[in-house]
CSV table of N, CA and C in Angstrom, one decimal:
chain,number,residue,atom,x,y,z
A,1,UNK,N,0.8,-1.2,0.0
A,1,UNK,CA,0.0,0.0,0.0
A,1,UNK,C,0.9,1.2,0.0
A,2,UNK,N,0.6,2.2,-0.8
A,2,UNK,CA,1.3,3.4,-0.9
A,2,UNK,C,0.6,4.5,0.0
A,3,UNK,N,1.3,5.1,0.9
A,3,UNK,CA,0.7,6.1,1.7
A,3,UNK,C,1.2,7.4,1.3
A,4,UNK,N,0.3,8.4,1.3
A,4,UNK,CA,0.7,9.8,0.9
A,4,UNK,C,-0.1,10.7,1.7
A,5,UNK,N,0.5,11.6,2.4
A,5,UNK,CA,-0.3,12.6,3.3
A,5,UNK,C,-1.0,13.6,2.4
A,6,UNK,N,-2.2,13.9,2.9
A,6,UNK,CA,-3.0,14.9,2.2
A,6,UNK,C,-2.9,16.2,3.0
A,7,UNK,N,-2.5,17.2,2.3
A,7,UNK,CA,-2.3,18.5,3.0
A,7,UNK,C,-3.3,19.5,2.5
A,8,UNK,N,-3.7,20.4,3.4
A,8,UNK,CA,-4.6,21.5,3.0
A,8,UNK,C,-3.9,22.5,2.2
A,9,UNK,N,-4.4,22.8,1.0
A,9,UNK,CA,-3.7,23.8,0.2
A,9,UNK,C,-4.0,25.2,0.6
A,10,UNK,N,-5.0,25.3,1.4
A,10,UNK,CA,-5.4,26.7,1.9
A,10,UNK,C,-6.4,27.3,0.9
A,11,UNK,N,-6.6,26.7,-0.2
A,11,UNK,CA,-7.5,27.3,-1.2
A,11,UNK,C,-9.0,27.0,-0.8
A,12,UNK,N,-9.9,28.0,-0.9
A,12,UNK,CA,-11.3,27.8,-0.6
A,12,UNK,C,-11.9,26.8,-1.5
A,13,UNK,N,-12.9,26.1,-1.0
A,13,UNK,CA,-13.7,25.2,-1.9
A,13,UNK,C,-14.4,26.0,-3.0
A,14,UNK,N,-14.5,25.3,-4.1
A,14,UNK,CA,-15.2,26.0,-5.3
A,14,UNK,C,-16.7,26.2,-5.0
A,15,UNK,N,-17.3,27.1,-5.8
A,15,UNK,CA,-18.7,27.3,-5.7
A,15,UNK,C,-19.5,26.0,-5.9
A,16,UNK,N,-19.1,25.3,-6.9
A,16,UNK,CA,-19.8,24.0,-7.2
A,16,UNK,C,-19.7,23.0,-6.0
A,17,UNK,N,-18.6,22.9,-5.4
A,17,UNK,CA,-18.4,22.0,-4.2
A,17,UNK,C,-19.2,22.5,-3.0
A,18,UNK,N,-19.2,23.8,-2.8
A,18,UNK,CA,-20.0,24.3,-1.7
A,18,UNK,C,-21.5,24.2,-1.9
A,19,UNK,N,-21.9,24.4,-3.1
A,19,UNK,CA,-23.3,24.2,-3.4
A,19,UNK,C,-23.7,22.7,-3.3
A,20,UNK,N,-22.9,21.8,-3.8
A,20,UNK,CA,-23.2,20.4,-3.6
A,20,UNK,C,-23.2,20.0,-2.1
A,21,UNK,N,-22.4,20.6,-1.3
A,21,UNK,CA,-22.4,20.3,0.1
A,21,UNK,C,-23.8,20.8,0.7
A,22,UNK,N,-24.3,22.0,0.3
A,22,UNK,CA,-25.6,22.5,0.7
A,22,UNK,C,-26.7,21.5,0.3
A,23,UNK,N,-26.7,21.0,-0.9
A,23,UNK,CA,-27.7,20.1,-1.3
A,23,UNK,C,-27.6,18.8,-0.5
A,24,UNK,N,-26.4,18.3,-0.3
A,24,UNK,CA,-26.3,17.1,0.5
A,24,UNK,C,-26.8,17.3,2.0
A,25,UNK,N,-26.5,18.4,2.5
A,25,UNK,CA,-26.9,18.7,3.9
A,25,UNK,C,-28.4,18.8,3.9
A,26,UNK,N,-29.0,19.5,2.9
A,26,UNK,CA,-30.5,19.6,2.9
A,26,UNK,C,-31.2,18.2,2.8
A,27,UNK,N,-30.6,17.4,1.9
A,27,UNK,CA,-31.2,16.0,1.8
A,27,UNK,C,-31.1,15.3,3.1
A,28,UNK,N,-30.0,15.4,3.8
A,28,UNK,CA,-29.9,14.7,5.1
A,28,UNK,C,-30.8,15.3,6.1
A,29,UNK,N,-31.0,16.6,6.1
A,29,UNK,CA,-31.9,17.3,7.0
A,29,UNK,C,-33.4,16.9,6.8
A,30,UNK,N,-33.7,16.7,5.5
A,30,UNK,CA,-35.1,16.2,5.2
A,30,UNK,C,-35.3,14.8,5.7
A,31,UNK,N,-34.3,14.0,5.7
A,31,UNK,CA,-34.4,12.6,6.0
A,31,UNK,C,-34.5,12.4,7.5
A,32,UNK,N,-33.4,12.8,8.3
A,32,UNK,CA,-33.5,12.7,9.7
A,32,UNK,C,-32.4,13.5,10.4
A,33,UNK,N,-31.5,14.0,9.7
A,33,UNK,CA,-30.5,15.0,10.2
A,33,UNK,C,-29.5,14.4,11.1
A,34,UNK,N,-29.4,13.1,11.2
A,34,UNK,CA,-28.5,12.6,12.2
A,34,UNK,C,-27.0,12.9,11.9
A,35,UNK,N,-26.7,13.1,10.7
A,35,UNK,CA,-25.3,13.4,10.3
A,35,UNK,C,-25.0,14.9,10.2
A,36,UNK,N,-26.0,15.7,10.3
A,36,UNK,CA,-25.7,17.2,10.2
A,36,UNK,C,-25.4,17.9,11.5
A,37,UNK,N,-25.6,17.2,12.6
A,37,UNK,CA,-25.3,17.8,13.9
A,37,UNK,C,-26.1,19.1,14.1
A,38,UNK,N,-25.4,20.2,14.5
A,38,UNK,CA,-26.2,21.5,14.6
A,38,UNK,C,-26.2,22.3,13.3
A,39,UNK,N,-25.9,21.7,12.2
A,39,UNK,CA,-25.9,22.5,10.9
A,39,UNK,C,-27.4,22.6,10.6
A,40,UNK,N,-27.9,23.8,10.7
A,40,UNK,CA,-29.4,24.1,10.6
A,40,UNK,C,-29.8,24.3,9.2
A,41,UNK,N,-31.1,24.4,8.9
A,41,UNK,CA,-31.6,24.8,7.6
A,41,UNK,C,-31.1,26.2,7.2
A,42,UNK,N,-31.0,27.1,8.2
A,42,UNK,CA,-30.4,28.4,8.0
A,42,UNK,C,-29.0,28.3,7.5
A,43,UNK,N,-28.2,27.5,8.1
A,43,UNK,CA,-26.8,27.3,7.7
A,43,UNK,C,-26.8,26.7,6.3
A,44,UNK,N,-27.7,25.8,5.9
A,44,UNK,CA,-27.8,25.3,4.6
A,44,UNK,C,-28.1,26.4,3.6
A,45,UNK,N,-29.1,27.2,4.0
A,45,UNK,CA,-29.5,28.3,3.1
A,45,UNK,C,-28.3,29.3,2.9
A,46,UNK,N,-27.6,29.6,3.9
A,46,UNK,CA,-26.5,30.5,3.8
A,46,UNK,C,-25.4,29.9,2.9
A,47,UNK,N,-25.1,28.7,3.1
A,47,UNK,CA,-24.1,28.0,2.3
A,47,UNK,C,-24.5,28.0,0.8
A,48,UNK,N,-25.7,27.7,0.5
A,48,UNK,CA,-26.2,27.7,-0.9
A,48,UNK,C,-26.2,29.1,-1.5
A,49,UNK,N,-26.7,30.1,-0.7
A,49,UNK,CA,-26.7,31.4,-1.2
A,49,UNK,C,-25.3,31.9,-1.6
A,50,UNK,N,-24.3,31.6,-0.7
A,50,UNK,CA,-22.9,32.0,-1.0
A,50,UNK,C,-22.3,31.2,-2.1
A,51,UNK,N,-22.9,30.2,-2.6
A,51,UNK,CA,-22.3,29.4,-3.7
A,51,UNK,C,-23.1,29.4,-4.9
A,52,UNK,N,-24.0,30.3,-5.1
A,52,UNK,CA,-24.9,30.3,-6.3
A,52,UNK,C,-24.2,30.5,-7.6
A,53,UNK,N,-23.2,31.4,-7.6
A,53,UNK,CA,-22.4,31.6,-8.8
A,53,UNK,C,-23.3,32.0,-9.9
A,54,UNK,N,-22.8,31.6,-11.1
A,54,UNK,CA,-23.6,31.9,-12.3
A,54,UNK,C,-24.8,30.8,-12.3
A,55,UNK,N,-26.0,31.3,-12.4
A,55,UNK,CA,-27.2,30.5,-12.3
A,55,UNK,C,-28.1,30.8,-13.5
A,56,UNK,N,-27.6,30.4,-14.7
A,56,UNK,CA,-28.3,30.8,-15.9
A,56,UNK,C,-29.7,30.3,-16.0
A,57,UNK,N,-30.0,29.2,-15.5
A,57,UNK,CA,-31.4,28.6,-15.6
A,57,UNK,C,-32.2,28.8,-14.3
A,58,UNK,N,-31.6,29.4,-13.3
A,58,UNK,CA,-32.3,29.6,-12.0
A,58,UNK,C,-32.5,28.4,-11.1
A,59,UNK,N,-31.8,27.3,-11.4
A,59,UNK,CA,-31.9,26.1,-10.6
A,59,UNK,C,-31.4,26.3,-9.2
A,60,UNK,N,-30.3,27.0,-9.1
A,60,UNK,CA,-29.8,27.1,-7.7
A,60,UNK,C,-30.6,28.1,-6.9
A,61,UNK,N,-31.2,29.1,-7.5
A,61,UNK,CA,-32.1,30.0,-6.9
A,61,UNK,C,-33.4,29.2,-6.4
A,62,UNK,N,-33.8,28.3,-7.3
A,62,UNK,CA,-35.0,27.5,-6.9
A,62,UNK,C,-34.7,26.6,-5.7
A,63,UNK,N,-33.5,26.1,-5.7
A,63,UNK,CA,-33.1,25.3,-4.5
A,63,UNK,C,-33.1,26.1,-3.2
A,64,UNK,N,-32.6,27.3,-3.3
A,64,UNK,CA,-32.6,28.2,-2.1
A,64,UNK,C,-34.0,28.4,-1.7
A,65,UNK,N,-34.9,28.6,-2.6
A,65,UNK,CA,-36.4,28.8,-2.3
A,65,UNK,C,-36.9,27.5,-1.6
A,66,UNK,N,-36.5,26.3,-2.0
A,66,UNK,CA,-36.9,25.1,-1.3
A,66,UNK,C,-36.5,25.1,0.1
A,67,UNK,N,-35.2,25.5,0.3
A,67,UNK,CA,-34.7,25.5,1.7
A,67,UNK,C,-35.5,26.5,2.5
A,68,UNK,N,-35.8,27.7,2.0
A,68,UNK,CA,-36.6,28.7,2.7
A,68,UNK,C,-37.9,28.1,3.0
A,69,UNK,N,-38.5,27.4,2.1
A,69,UNK,CA,-39.9,26.8,2.3
A,69,UNK,C,-39.8,25.8,3.5
A,70,UNK,N,-38.8,25.0,3.5
A,70,UNK,CA,-38.6,24.0,4.6
A,70,UNK,C,-38.5,24.7,5.9
A,71,UNK,N,-37.7,25.8,5.9
A,71,UNK,CA,-37.6,26.6,7.2
A,71,UNK,C,-38.9,27.2,7.6
A,72,UNK,N,-39.7,27.7,6.7
A,72,UNK,CA,-41.0,28.3,7.1
A,72,UNK,C,-42.0,27.2,7.5
A,73,UNK,N,-41.9,26.0,6.9
A,73,UNK,CA,-42.7,24.9,7.4
A,73,UNK,C,-42.3,24.5,8.8
A,74,UNK,N,-41.1,24.5,9.1
A,74,UNK,CA,-40.6,24.1,10.4
A,74,UNK,C,-41.0,25.1,11.4
A,75,UNK,N,-40.9,26.4,11.1
A,75,UNK,CA,-41.4,27.5,12.0
A,75,UNK,C,-42.9,27.4,12.2
A,76,UNK,N,-43.6,27.2,11.2
A,76,UNK,CA,-45.1,27.0,11.3
A,76,UNK,C,-45.4,25.9,12.2
A,77,UNK,N,-44.8,24.7,12.0
A,77,UNK,CA,-45.0,23.5,12.8
A,77,UNK,C,-44.6,23.8,14.2
A,78,UNK,N,-43.5,24.4,14.5
A,78,UNK,CA,-43.0,24.7,15.8
A,78,UNK,C,-44.0,25.6,16.6
A,79,UNK,N,-44.5,26.6,15.8
A,79,UNK,CA,-45.4,27.6,16.5
A,79,UNK,C,-46.8,26.9,16.8
A,80,UNK,N,-47.1,25.9,16.1
A,80,UNK,CA,-48.4,25.2,16.4
A,80,UNK,C,-48.2,24.1,17.5
A,81,UNK,N,-47.0,24.0,18.0
A,81,UNK,CA,-46.7,23.0,19.1
A,81,UNK,C,-46.9,21.6,18.7
A,82,UNK,N,-46.8,21.3,17.4
A,82,UNK,CA,-47.0,19.9,17.0
A,82,UNK,C,-45.6,19.3,16.8
A,83,UNK,N,-45.4,18.0,17.1
A,83,UNK,CA,-44.1,17.4,16.9
A,83,UNK,C,-43.8,17.4,15.5
A,84,UNK,N,-42.6,17.6,15.2
A,84,UNK,CA,-42.1,17.6,13.8
A,84,UNK,C,-41.7,16.2,13.4
A,85,UNK,N,-42.3,15.7,12.3
A,85,UNK,CA,-41.9,14.4,11.8
A,85,UNK,C,-40.7,14.5,10.9
A,86,UNK,N,-39.8,13.6,10.9
A,86,UNK,CA,-38.6,13.6,10.1
A,86,UNK,C,-37.5,14.5,10.7
A,87,UNK,N,-36.6,14.9,9.9
A,87,UNK,CA,-35.4,15.7,10.4
A,87,UNK,C,-35.7,17.2,10.6
A,88,UNK,N,-35.6,17.9,9.5
A,88,UNK,CA,-35.8,19.4,9.5
A,88,UNK,C,-35.1,20.1,10.7
A,89,UNK,N,-33.9,19.9,11.0
A,89,UNK,CA,-33.3,20.5,12.1
A,89,UNK,C,-32.8,21.9,11.8
């Protein structure tokens, strides 16, 4: 086996990688959120907004709207004192 250390180049992650991370976090939050820890829907929204880049067809903007909708559903559910089914942390 060849071992090679991986070092941090110090370069920030690309917009595409950061956006993909936001999508992955959102899917996990919708499922049960057990791997997202305290990474909230607001954190997911902020990450996606900061990584929208060129969005010629508006798909990334639409994703941000979905995250906002999930947040509003969570807020509505919490204000009605009903237990929340699923993740949505």
